[in-house]
């Protein structure tokens, strides 16, 4: 997803912006650009590809004390220099994250007014509108207000006006944007990691708020152009928490943080085998809808099994992009739980808003503090994963699964289950330290991998298959084992790699008989289980330490993550920034 940075202050803007752009790389991008001021004119440098390519054509010694930077993830118009941001029309230069849904309508209107467009993007209508309104109204704040009232969609926008180079303007709706401050000046950025090498003090810009930054002060306005006061927040983590710390990739580093993440999440809600006040009371809810996208949906499926099984409550789990458009039945005792690492996923946010419009209570399970979903939900339970940089989520998934186990215990009233979570961090460490390279070697040069399992193991299969797909580009398919005979088994031959997951005693024999059918058709089987079964229906196995069912999924996911990581490494993939993917999907 696109990333935005901006700076105005006493120091040179370009080195700062380049630095910040590098911390936004994890969001996924295909081109980048920078705007700066020289001789009172805004200059723009853009390049397709990595930020290094931009750096190669940029003179970092240019003495501009104001600038905007952008990493673009193509939506409207392919990756090219002309479509990269910043975009300049007349006096206004803009960087934008999000989508302007009514851009065609606006563009057609502006074309009739002889305004020229140089790109295929939706973004260009923003500087074009600003410049158009500015012709008859020289008050920039009022011009911004008119522009906000005209555009529809999601946007975080940074602006420089050539007639006012001592100010940097910003506004947002839907897409995230923060303002930050250090001793030298002010910044705007899409997220906190982008500015963390300069400062940990930041302010969250809310929907339809406008920020006006000067080198030594900053003002905020609402859409009525009344001045508003904003709270300065301090980011708890350190710069080191988002550095690689010697690991080859963020994905590997983040997987290896899982023991700590488990403990941090547990200790935030539980002390001495009792819930702390940080855990909310959910007694009144008899029906739960869990909603999320991608891995957040798969962890939601785990939540569905755990809560319905242990708390005896009707739970359904749905993909947010489906949920938001279907007919949903609510009643007074319904709770909608939105799961999201970033807290900014567009479909998940829309599902949350839909539930709220229907006056249903909402609970957010979110990692990024202060994100849109966390702010808009009635209740928020944070997972304590810390900043997650790799596009493929790993430690946040484990933290979410941990929290869902806690919710299942809370809702069930079986508080004695809390003691089952003691010492799990040691079992996590054990699994993290196994060598998964031999498993990966069996997979990395194959085109198709199937993951089979039932019930909660099937949810884990879906997560395992997604991890492999997104990091290694192998076609990986999760199949509910009972469904094999209804079609998919025809794909099995001696070239197929199968990961079979079975962690439940009650259904062990069922899944094993499916694996036997697969093995007898020549497939190579990796069996992941918590029972030490000696048999010939698998080629390799991974034994997960035996723990209570309430917490078991967080162990089984670890080998799946590390197998995917090692396969991607053998295939030489760009592990932390897989092609075509963005860390946070803030547009539909
Ligand atoms: O930030 P969110 O948890 O809302 O993101 C949801 C999905 O986009 C995300 O889980 C995605 O599927 C990951 N790339 C999976 O690793």
Coordinates of C-alpha atoms and ligand atoms in Angstrom, one line a residue:
X1 CA 0.0 0.0 0.0
X2 CA 1.2 3.5 -0.7
X3 CA 3.2 5.3 2.0
X4 CA 3.5 9.0 2.7
X5 CA 6.2 11.1 4.5
X6 CA 6.7 14.8 4.7
X7 CA 9.0 17.1 6.6
X8 CA 9.3 20.8 7.4
X9 CA 12.0 22.1 9.7
X10 CA 15.5 23.4 10.3
X11 CA 17.3 20.5 8.7
X12 CA 17.6 19.2 5.1
X13 CA 14.4 17.4 4.1
X14 CA 15.7 15.0 1.5
X15 CA 17.9 12.7 3.7
X16 CA 15.1 12.6 6.2
X17 CA 12.5 11.7 3.7
X18 CA 14.6 9.0 2.1
X19 CA 15.3 7.5 5.5
X20 CA 11.5 7.4 6.3
X21 CA 10.6 6.0 2.9
X22 CA 12.9 3.0 3.6
X23 CA 10.8 2.3 6.7
X24 CA 7.7 2.3 4.6
X25 CA 9.0 -0.2 2.1
X26 CA 7.4 -3.1 4.0
X27 CA 4.0 -1.8 3.0
X28 CA 4.7 -2.9 -0.5
X29 CA 5.3 -0.5 -3.5
X30 CA 6.4 -0.4 -7.1
X31 CA 7.7 3.2 -7.4
X32 CA 8.7 6.2 -5.3
X33 CA 9.1 9.9 -5.5
X34 CA 10.2 13.0 -3.6
X35 CA 9.2 16.7 -3.9
X36 CA 11.4 19.5 -2.6
X37 CA 11.7 23.2 -2.9
X38 CA 14.6 24.9 -4.7
X39 CA 14.6 28.6 -5.6
X40 CA 11.0 28.9 -4.4
X41 CA 9.9 26.3 -6.9
X42 CA 8.7 22.7 -6.2
X43 CA 10.8 20.1 -7.9
X44 CA 9.8 16.4 -8.2
X45 CA 12.0 13.4 -8.7
X46 CA 10.4 10.0 -9.3
X47 CA 11.5 6.5 -10.2
X48 CA 10.0 3.1 -10.8
X49 CA 11.4 0.2 -8.7
X50 CA 13.2 0.2 -5.4
X51 CA 13.9 3.3 -3.3
X52 CA 17.6 2.7 -4.1
X53 CA 16.8 3.6 -7.8
X54 CA 15.3 6.9 -6.6
X55 CA 18.3 7.5 -4.4
X56 CA 20.6 7.0 -7.4
X57 CA 19.0 9.9 -9.3
X58 CA 18.7 12.3 -6.3
X59 CA 21.1 14.9 -5.0
X60 CA 20.8 14.4 -1.3
X61 CA 22.7 17.7 -0.7
X62 CA 19.9 19.9 -2.0
X63 CA 19.2 22.3 0.7
X64 CA 15.5 22.1 0.9
X65 CA 13.9 22.4 4.4
X66 CA 10.6 21.1 3.2
X67 CA 9.7 18.0 1.3
X68 CA 7.2 15.2 0.6
X69 CA 8.0 11.6 -0.2
X70 CA 5.9 8.7 -1.4
X71 CA 6.0 5.0 -2.1
X72 CA 3.3 4.0 -4.6
X73 CA 1.5 0.7 -5.0
X74 CA -0.2 0.9 -8.3
X75 CA -4.1 0.9 -8.4
X76 CA -5.2 3.4 -11.1
X77 CA -2.6 3.3 -13.8
X78 CA 0.4 0.9 -14.0
X79 CA 3.7 1.4 -12.3
X80 CA 5.5 4.2 -14.2
X81 CA 7.3 7.5 -13.6
X82 CA 4.3 9.5 -14.8
X83 CA 1.9 7.7 -12.4
X84 CA 4.3 7.9 -9.4
X85 CA 3.7 10.5 -6.8
X86 CA 4.2 13.4 -6.0
X87 CA 1.7 14.9 -8.5
X88 CA 1.8 18.6 -9.3
X89 CA -0.9 20.7 -10.9
X90 CA -0.5 24.4 -11.0
X91 CA 0.7 25.6 -7.6
X92 CA -0.1 22.4 -5.7
X93 CA 2.0 19.3 -5.2
X94 CA 0.5 16.3 -3.5
X95 CA 1.2 12.8 -2.2
X96 CA -1.8 10.5 -1.6
X97 CA -2.5 7.1 -0.1
X98 CA -6.0 5.6 -0.8
X99 CA -8.4 5.8 -3.6
X100 CA -10.6 8.6 -4.9
X101 CA -13.7 6.8 -6.0
X102 CA -15.3 9.7 -7.9
X103 CA -12.1 10.8 -9.7
X104 CA -13.4 10.2 -13.2
X105 CA -16.4 12.4 -12.7
X106 CA -14.1 15.1 -11.2
X107 CA -11.5 14.7 -13.9
X108 CA -14.2 15.1 -16.7
X109 CA -15.4 18.3 -15.1
X110 CA -11.9 19.7 -14.7
X111 CA -11.0 18.8 -18.3
X112 CA -13.9 21.0 -19.4
X113 CA -12.2 23.8 -17.5
X114 CA -9.0 23.2 -19.6
X115 CA -7.1 21.6 -16.7
X116 CA -4.5 19.2 -18.1
X117 CA -3.7 15.8 -16.6
X118 CA -0.4 14.1 -17.0
X119 CA -1.0 10.7 -15.3
X120 CA -3.6 7.9 -15.3
X121 CA -4.0 8.1 -11.6
X122 CA -7.0 9.0 -9.5
X123 CA -4.7 11.0 -7.3
X124 CA -4.0 13.8 -9.8
X125 CA -7.6 15.1 -9.3
X126 CA -6.6 16.2 -5.8
X127 CA -3.9 18.8 -6.8
X128 CA -6.1 19.7 -9.8
X129 CA -9.1 20.5 -7.6
X130 CA -6.9 22.4 -5.1
X131 CA -5.4 24.5 -7.8
X132 CA -8.8 25.0 -9.5
X133 CA -10.4 26.3 -6.2
X134 CA -7.3 28.3 -5.5
X135 CA -7.8 30.4 -8.6
X136 CA -10.8 32.1 -7.0
X137 CA -10.0 31.6 -3.3
X138 CA -6.5 32.3 -2.0
X139 CA -7.2 30.9 1.4
X140 CA -5.5 27.4 1.3
X141 CA -7.4 26.0 4.3
X142 CA -10.7 26.9 2.6
X143 CA -9.4 25.4 -0.7
X144 CA -8.6 22.2 1.2
X145 CA -12.1 22.1 2.8
X146 CA -13.7 22.5 -0.6
X147 CA -11.6 19.7 -2.0
X148 CA -12.4 17.4 0.9
X149 CA -16.1 18.1 0.3
X150 CA -15.8 17.2 -3.3
X151 CA -13.8 14.0 -3.2
X152 CA -15.2 10.6 -2.2
X153 CA -13.1 7.6 -1.1
X154 CA -10.2 7.0 1.2
X155 CA -7.3 9.3 1.4
X156 CA -4.3 10.5 3.4
X157 CA -2.8 13.5 1.6
X158 CA 0.3 15.7 2.1
X159 CA 0.4 19.0 0.2
X160 CA 2.9 21.8 -0.6
X161 CA 1.6 25.0 -2.2
X162 CA 4.2 26.8 -4.2
X163 CA 2.8 30.2 -3.0
X164 CA 3.3 29.1 0.6
X165 CA 6.5 27.1 0.9
X166 CA 6.8 27.8 4.7
X167 CA 3.9 25.4 5.4
X168 CA 3.1 21.8 4.8
X169 CA -0.6 20.8 4.8
X170 CA -2.1 17.4 5.4
X171 CA -5.6 15.8 5.7
X172 CA -7.1 12.4 5.9
X173 CA -10.2 10.2 5.7
X174 CA -10.0 6.4 5.7
X175 CA -6.3 6.1 5.2
X176 CA -4.0 6.6 8.2
X177 CA -1.8 9.6 8.8
X178 CA 0.2 10.8 11.7
X179 CA 2.0 14.1 12.5
X180 CA 5.3 13.8 14.5
X181 CA 7.7 16.3 16.0
X182 CA 11.3 16.4 16.9
X183 CA 13.7 19.2 17.9
X184 CA 14.3 20.1 14.3
X185 CA 10.7 20.3 13.0
X186 CA 7.6 18.4 12.0
X187 CA 6.8 15.3 10.0
X188 CA 3.8 13.6 8.5
X189 CA 3.9 9.9 7.9
X190 CA 1.6 6.9 7.1
X191 CA 2.8 5.2 10.3
X192 CA 5.0 5.4 13.3
X193 CA 8.0 3.2 12.1
X194 CA 8.6 5.8 9.3
X195 CA 9.5 8.5 11.8
X196 CA 10.9 6.4 14.7
X197 CA 14.5 7.1 13.8
X198 CA 13.8 10.8 14.5
X199 CA 11.2 10.9 17.2
X200 CA 8.7 8.8 19.2
X201 CA 6.3 11.7 19.7
X202 CA 3.3 11.6 17.4
X203 CA -0.2 12.8 16.9
X204 CA -2.9 10.8 15.2
X205 CA -4.8 12.8 12.6
X206 CA -8.5 11.9 12.8
X207 CA -10.9 11.7 9.8
X208 CA -11.5 15.0 8.1
X209 CA -9.0 16.9 10.3
X210 CA -6.5 19.2 8.6
X211 CA -2.9 19.7 9.9
X212 CA -0.9 22.8 9.1
X213 CA 2.8 22.3 9.8
X214 CA 5.4 25.0 10.1
X215 CA 9.1 24.5 10.9
X216 CA 8.5 25.3 14.6
X217 CA 4.7 24.8 15.2
X218 CA 1.8 22.9 14.1
X219 CA -2.0 23.6 14.1
X220 CA -5.0 21.4 13.6
X221 CA -8.4 22.2 12.2
X222 CA -11.7 20.4 11.8
X223 CA -13.7 20.6 8.6
X224 CA -15.5 23.8 9.9
X225 CA -12.0 25.3 10.0
X226 CA -12.1 25.7 13.7
X227 CA -8.8 25.1 15.5
X228 CA -8.7 21.9 17.5
X229 CA -6.3 20.6 20.2
X230 CA -4.6 17.3 19.7
X231 CA -3.0 14.9 22.2
X232 CA 0.7 14.1 21.7
X233 CA 1.3 10.3 22.1
X234 CA 4.6 8.6 22.8
X235 CA 5.4 5.4 21.0
X236 CA 6.3 2.7 23.6
X237 CA 8.6 0.6 21.4
X238 CA 12.1 1.5 20.5
X239 CA 13.9 2.0 17.2
X240 CA 15.6 -1.4 17.8
X241 CA 12.2 -3.2 17.9
X242 CA 11.8 -2.4 14.2
X243 CA 15.4 -3.2 13.1
X244 CA 16.5 -6.6 11.9
X245 CA 18.7 -7.3 14.9
X246 CA 20.9 -9.7 13.0
X247 CA 18.2 -11.7 11.3
X248 CA 18.2 -12.1 7.6
X249 CA 14.5 -11.1 7.3
X250 CA 11.9 -9.4 9.4
X251 CA 9.7 -12.5 8.9
X252 CA 12.2 -14.6 10.6
X253 CA 12.9 -12.1 13.3
X254 CA 9.2 -11.7 14.0
X255 CA 8.6 -15.4 14.2
X256 CA 11.5 -15.6 16.7
X257 CA 9.8 -13.0 18.8
X258 CA 6.7 -15.2 19.3
X259 CA 7.7 -16.5 22.8
X260 CA 7.8 -12.9 24.1
X261 CA 4.7 -11.9 22.2
X262 CA 2.8 -14.7 23.8
X263 CA 3.9 -13.7 27.2
X264 CA 3.3 -10.0 26.6
X265 CA -0.2 -10.7 25.4
X266 CA -0.9 -13.1 28.3
X267 CA 0.5 -10.9 31.0
X268 CA -1.4 -7.9 29.7
X269 CA -4.7 -9.6 30.5
X270 CA -3.8 -12.2 33.1
X271 CA -2.0 -12.2 36.5
X272 CA -1.7 -15.2 38.8
X273 CA -4.1 -17.3 36.8
X274 CA -6.9 -14.6 37.0
X275 CA -8.1 -12.0 34.6
X276 CA -6.9 -8.4 35.1
X277 CA -9.2 -5.4 34.6
X278 CA -7.8 -5.1 31.1
X279 CA -10.0 -8.0 30.0
X280 CA -13.6 -6.8 29.4
X281 CA -16.8 -8.6 30.6
X282 CA -18.6 -10.2 27.7
X283 CA -21.2 -12.1 29.6
X284 CA -24.3 -10.7 27.9
X285 CA -23.4 -11.9 24.4
X286 CA -25.0 -15.1 23.1
X287 CA -24.1 -14.8 19.5
X288 CA -20.7 -13.7 18.1
X289 CA -19.7 -12.7 14.5
X290 CA -16.0 -12.7 14.0
X291 CA -14.8 -10.8 10.9
X292 CA -11.4 -10.3 9.3
X293 CA -9.4 -10.6 6.1
X294 CA -6.6 -13.0 5.1
X295 CA -4.8 -14.3 8.1
X296 CA -7.0 -12.3 10.4
X297 CA -9.9 -14.3 9.0
X298 CA -8.1 -17.6 9.5
X299 CA -7.3 -16.8 13.1
X300 CA -10.9 -15.8 13.4
X301 CA -11.8 -19.4 12.4
X302 CA -9.7 -20.6 15.3
X303 CA -11.6 -18.3 17.5
X304 CA -14.9 -19.7 16.2
X305 CA -13.9 -23.2 17.1
X306 CA -12.5 -22.3 20.5
X307 CA -15.3 -20.1 21.6
X308 CA -18.1 -22.3 20.4
X309 CA -16.4 -25.4 21.8
X310 CA -15.5 -24.1 25.2
X311 CA -18.0 -21.3 25.9
X312 CA -21.0 -23.0 24.1
X313 CA -21.9 -19.8 22.2
X314 CA -23.0 -19.6 18.6
X315 CA -20.1 -18.2 16.7
X316 CA -19.7 -17.6 13.0
X317 CA -16.6 -16.3 11.3
X318 CA -16.6 -14.5 7.9
X319 CA -14.4 -12.7 5.5
X320 CA -14.9 -9.0 5.9
X321 CA -15.3 -8.3 2.1
X322 CA -18.3 -10.8 2.0
X323 CA -19.8 -9.9 5.4
X324 CA -20.1 -6.2 4.6
X325 CA -22.2 -6.9 1.5
X326 CA -24.4 -9.7 2.7
X327 CA -27.6 -9.9 4.7
X328 CA -26.6 -10.3 8.3
X329 CA -28.9 -11.0 11.2
X330 CA -28.3 -9.3 14.5
X331 CA -30.1 -9.3 17.8
X332 CA -29.6 -7.6 21.2
X333 CA -27.1 -10.2 22.3
X334 CA -24.9 -10.1 19.2
X335 CA -21.3 -9.0 19.5
X336 CA -19.2 -8.4 16.3
X337 CA -15.5 -9.0 16.7
X338 CA -13.2 -7.4 14.1
X339 CA -9.7 -8.8 14.0
X340 CA -7.0 -6.9 12.3
X341 CA -3.3 -6.6 12.8
X342 CA -3.0 -3.1 11.2
X343 CA -6.5 -1.9 12.3
X344 CA -6.7 -0.1 8.9
X345 CA -7.9 -2.9 6.5
X346 CA -10.7 -1.2 4.5
X347 CA -13.1 -4.1 4.3
X348 CA -12.7 -4.9 8.0
X349 CA -13.3 -1.2 8.9
X350 CA -16.4 -1.2 6.7
X351 CA -17.7 -4.3 8.4
X352 CA -17.2 -2.6 11.8
X353 CA -19.1 0.5 10.6
X354 CA -21.9 -1.7 9.2
X355 CA -22.3 -3.4 12.6
X356 CA -22.3 0.0 14.4
X357 CA -24.9 1.4 12.0
X358 CA -27.0 -1.6 13.1
X359 CA -26.5 -0.6 16.7
X360 CA -24.6 -3.8 17.5
X361 CA -21.8 -3.9 20.0
X362 CA -18.3 -4.2 18.4
X363 CA -15.0 -5.4 19.8
X364 CA -11.7 -4.8 18.0
X365 CA -8.8 -7.2 18.3
X366 CA -6.0 -5.1 16.9
X367 CA -2.2 -4.8 17.1
X368 CA -1.5 -1.3 16.0
X369 CA -2.4 1.1 18.8
X370 CA -4.5 4.1 17.8
X371 CA -5.5 2.6 14.4
X372 CA -8.9 3.4 12.9
X373 CA -10.5 0.1 13.9
X374 CA -9.3 0.3 17.4
X375 CA -10.6 3.9 17.7
X376 CA -14.0 3.2 16.2
X377 CA -14.9 0.0 18.0
X378 CA -17.0 0.0 21.2
X379 CA -14.3 -2.1 22.9
X380 CA -10.7 -2.7 21.9
X381 CA -8.5 -5.6 23.1
X382 CA -4.9 -5.0 21.9
X383 CA -2.6 -7.9 21.1
X384 CA 0.9 -7.2 22.2
X385 CA 2.8 -8.2 19.1
X386 CA 4.7 -4.9 18.6
X387 CA 5.5 -3.5 15.2
X388 CA 5.2 -6.1 12.5
X389 CA 7.2 -5.2 9.4
X390 CA 7.1 -8.3 7.2
X391 CA 4.1 -8.4 4.9
X392 CA 3.4 -12.0 5.9
X393 CA 1.9 -11.8 9.3
X394 CA 3.3 -14.2 11.9
X395 CA 3.7 -13.0 15.4
X396 CA 0.5 -10.9 15.2
X397 CA -1.3 -14.1 14.2
X398 CA 0.1 -15.9 17.2
X399 CA -0.9 -13.0 19.5
X400 CA -4.4 -12.9 18.1
X401 CA -4.8 -16.7 18.6
X402 CA -3.6 -16.3 22.2
X403 CA -6.1 -13.5 22.8
X404 CA -8.9 -15.6 21.3
X405 CA -8.0 -18.5 23.7
X406 CA -8.3 -16.0 26.5
X407 CA -11.7 -14.8 25.2
X408 CA -12.9 -18.4 25.0
X409 CA -11.9 -18.9 28.6
X410 CA -13.5 -15.7 29.7
X411 CA -16.7 -16.4 27.9
X412 CA -16.8 -20.0 29.2
X413 CA -16.3 -18.9 32.8
X414 CA -13.9 -21.9 33.1
X415 CA -11.2 -19.8 34.6
X416 CA -9.2 -22.8 35.8
X417 CA -8.2 -23.2 32.1
X418 CA -5.9 -20.1 32.5
X419 CA -3.3 -22.3 34.2
X420 CA -3.1 -24.3 31.0
X421 CA -1.3 -21.3 29.5
X422 CA 1.5 -21.4 32.0
X423 CA 4.9 -22.3 30.5
X424 CA 3.7 -22.3 26.9
X425 CA 6.5 -19.8 26.0
X426 CA 9.0 -22.7 26.6
X427 CA 7.1 -24.9 24.1
X428 CA 7.1 -22.0 21.7
X429 CA 10.9 -21.7 22.1
X430 CA 11.3 -25.5 21.5
X431 CA 9.4 -25.3 18.2
X432 CA 11.3 -22.2 17.1
X433 CA 14.5 -24.0 17.6
X434 CA 13.7 -27.0 15.4
X435 CA 15.4 -27.2 12.0
X436 CA 12.8 -26.9 9.3
X437 CA 15.2 -26.8 6.3
X438 CA 14.7 -30.5 5.5
X439 CA 11.0 -30.1 5.3
X440 CA 11.4 -27.0 3.1
X441 CA 13.8 -28.9 0.8
X442 CA 11.1 -31.4 0.0
X443 CA 8.7 -28.6 -1.0
X444 CA 10.6 -25.7 -2.6
X445 CA 10.9 -27.1 -6.1
X446 CA 7.3 -28.3 -6.4
X447 CA 4.4 -26.5 -8.0
X448 CA 1.6 -27.7 -5.8
X449 CA 1.3 -28.3 -2.1
X450 CA -1.8 -29.4 -0.3
X451 CA -2.6 -28.8 3.4
X452 CA -5.2 -31.1 4.8
X453 CA -6.9 -31.3 8.2
X454 CA -10.3 -31.1 9.9
X455 CA -11.9 -28.5 12.2
X456 CA -9.4 -26.3 13.9
X457 CA -6.6 -28.0 12.0
X458 CA -8.3 -27.0 8.8
X459 CA -8.2 -23.4 9.9
X460 CA -4.5 -23.9 10.5
X461 CA -4.1 -25.5 7.1
X462 CA -5.6 -22.4 5.5
X463 CA -3.1 -20.2 7.4
X464 CA -0.2 -22.5 6.5
X465 CA -1.2 -22.5 2.8
X466 CA -1.5 -18.7 2.7
X467 CA 1.9 -18.3 4.3
X468 CA 3.4 -20.5 1.6
X469 CA 1.6 -18.9 -1.2
X470 CA 2.4 -15.3 -0.3
X471 CA 6.0 -15.8 0.5
X472 CA 7.2 -18.4 -2.0
X473 CA 4.6 -18.1 -4.8
X474 CA 3.9 -21.8 -4.8
X475 CA 0.3 -22.8 -5.4
X476 CA -0.8 -24.1 -2.0
X477 CA -4.3 -25.3 -1.3
X478 CA -5.9 -26.0 2.0
X479 CA -8.5 -28.8 1.9
X480 CA -10.8 -30.0 4.6
X481 CA -9.7 -33.7 4.7
X482 CA -13.3 -35.0 4.4
X483 CA -13.6 -33.1 1.1
X484 CA -10.7 -34.8 -0.6
X485 CA -12.8 -37.6 -2.0
X486 CA -15.2 -35.1 -3.4
X487 CA -12.9 -34.0 -6.1
X488 CA -9.4 -32.8 -5.1
X489 CA -7.9 -36.3 -4.6
X490 CA -7.8 -36.5 -8.4
X491 CA -4.9 -34.0 -8.3
X492 CA -2.8 -36.3 -6.1
X493 CA 0.1 -38.1 -7.8
X494 CA 3.7 -38.9 -6.9
X495 CA 4.7 -35.3 -7.5
X496 CA 2.4 -33.9 -4.9
X497 CA 3.6 -32.6 -1.6
X498 CA 1.0 -32.8 1.3
X499 CA 1.2 -31.3 4.7
X500 CA -1.3 -33.2 7.0
X501 CA -2.2 -31.6 10.3
X502 CA -3.9 -33.6 13.0
X503 CA -3.9 -32.4 16.6
X504 CA -7.2 -33.7 17.9
X505 CA -7.5 -37.2 19.2
X506 CA -11.2 -37.5 18.4
X507 CA -10.6 -37.0 14.7
X508 CA -7.1 -38.5 14.5
X509 CA -8.2 -41.7 12.8
X510 CA -10.3 -39.9 10.2
X511 CA -7.4 -37.6 9.1
X512 CA -5.0 -40.5 9.2
X513 CA -7.2 -42.6 6.9
X514 CA -7.3 -39.6 4.4
X515 CA -3.5 -39.4 4.6
X516 CA -3.2 -43.1 3.9
X517 CA -5.3 -42.6 0.7
X518 CA -3.0 -39.8 -0.3
X519 CA 0.1 -41.8 0.4
X520 CA -1.1 -44.8 -1.5
X521 CA -1.4 -42.5 -4.6
X522 CA 2.3 -41.6 -4.3
X523 CA 2.2 -38.2 -2.6
X524 CA 5.0 -37.1 -0.2
X525 CA 3.4 -36.5 3.2
X526 CA 4.7 -34.3 6.0
X527 CA 2.6 -35.1 9.1
X528 CA 2.2 -32.4 11.8
X529 CA 0.7 -33.8 15.0
X530 CA 0.9 -33.9 18.8
X531 CA 0.8 -37.8 19.0
X532 CA 3.9 -39.7 18.4
X533 CA 2.5 -42.2 15.9
X534 CA 4.8 -44.6 14.1
X535 CA 3.3 -45.6 10.8
X536 CA 4.1 -45.6 7.1
X537 CA 1.4 -43.0 5.9
X538 CA 3.9 -40.2 6.2
X539 CA 7.4 -39.5 5.0
X540 CA 8.4 -36.9 7.6
X541 CA 6.7 -35.8 10.8
X542 CA 6.8 -32.9 13.2
X543 CA 5.7 -33.5 16.8
X544 CA 4.1 -30.6 18.5
X545 CA 4.4 -30.7 22.3
X546 CA 1.2 -31.8 23.9
X547 CA -0.8 -29.0 25.5
X548 CA -4.4 -28.3 26.3
X549 CA -6.7 -27.8 23.2
X550 CA -7.5 -24.3 24.3
X551 CA -4.0 -23.1 23.5
X552 CA -2.8 -25.7 21.0
X553 CA -3.2 -23.7 17.7
X554 CA -0.5 -21.2 18.7
X555 CA 2.0 -24.1 18.7
X556 CA 0.9 -25.8 15.5
X557 CA 1.2 -22.6 13.5
X558 CA 4.9 -22.2 14.2
X559 CA 6.2 -25.0 12.0
X560 CA 3.8 -23.8 9.2
X561 CA 5.3 -20.3 9.4
X562 CA 8.9 -21.6 9.5
X563 CA 8.4 -24.1 6.7
X564 CA 7.0 -21.3 4.5
X565 CA 9.9 -19.0 5.4
X566 CA 12.5 -21.6 4.5
X567 CA 10.8 -22.6 1.3
X568 CA 10.7 -18.9 0.2
X569 CA 14.4 -18.6 1.1
X570 CA 15.3 -21.6 -1.0
X571 CA 13.4 -20.1 -3.9
X572 CA 15.2 -16.8 -3.5
X573 CA 12.0 -14.8 -3.0
X574 CA 11.7 -11.3 -1.6
X575 CA 10.4 -12.7 1.7
X576 CA 9.5 -9.5 3.5
X577 CA 8.0 -7.8 0.6
X578 CA 6.3 -10.4 -1.6
X579 CA 5.3 -9.2 -5.1
X580 CA 1.9 -7.5 -5.6
X581 CA 1.3 -7.5 -1.8
X582 CA 0.9 -4.7 0.7
X583 CA 1.2 -4.9 4.5
X584 CA -2.0 -3.0 5.0
X585 CA -4.9 -3.1 2.5
X586 CA -6.5 0.2 3.1
X587 CA -8.5 0.2 -0.1
X588 CA -11.3 -2.2 -1.1
Ligands
LIG1 O1 -4.0 -5.8 9.0 P1 -5.0 -6.9 8.9 O2 -4.8 -8.0 9.9 O3 -6.4 -6.5 8.8 O4 -4.7 -7.6 7.5 C1 -5.4 -8.6 7.0 C2 -4.8 -9.3 5.8 O5 -4.5 -8.4 4.8 C3 -3.4 -10.0 6.2 O6 -3.6 -10.9 7.2 C4 -2.8 -10.7 5.0 O7 -3.6 -11.7 4.6 C5 -1.4 -11.1 5.3 N1 -0.5 -10.8 4.2 C6 -1.2 -12.5 5.7 O8 0.1 -12.8 6.0

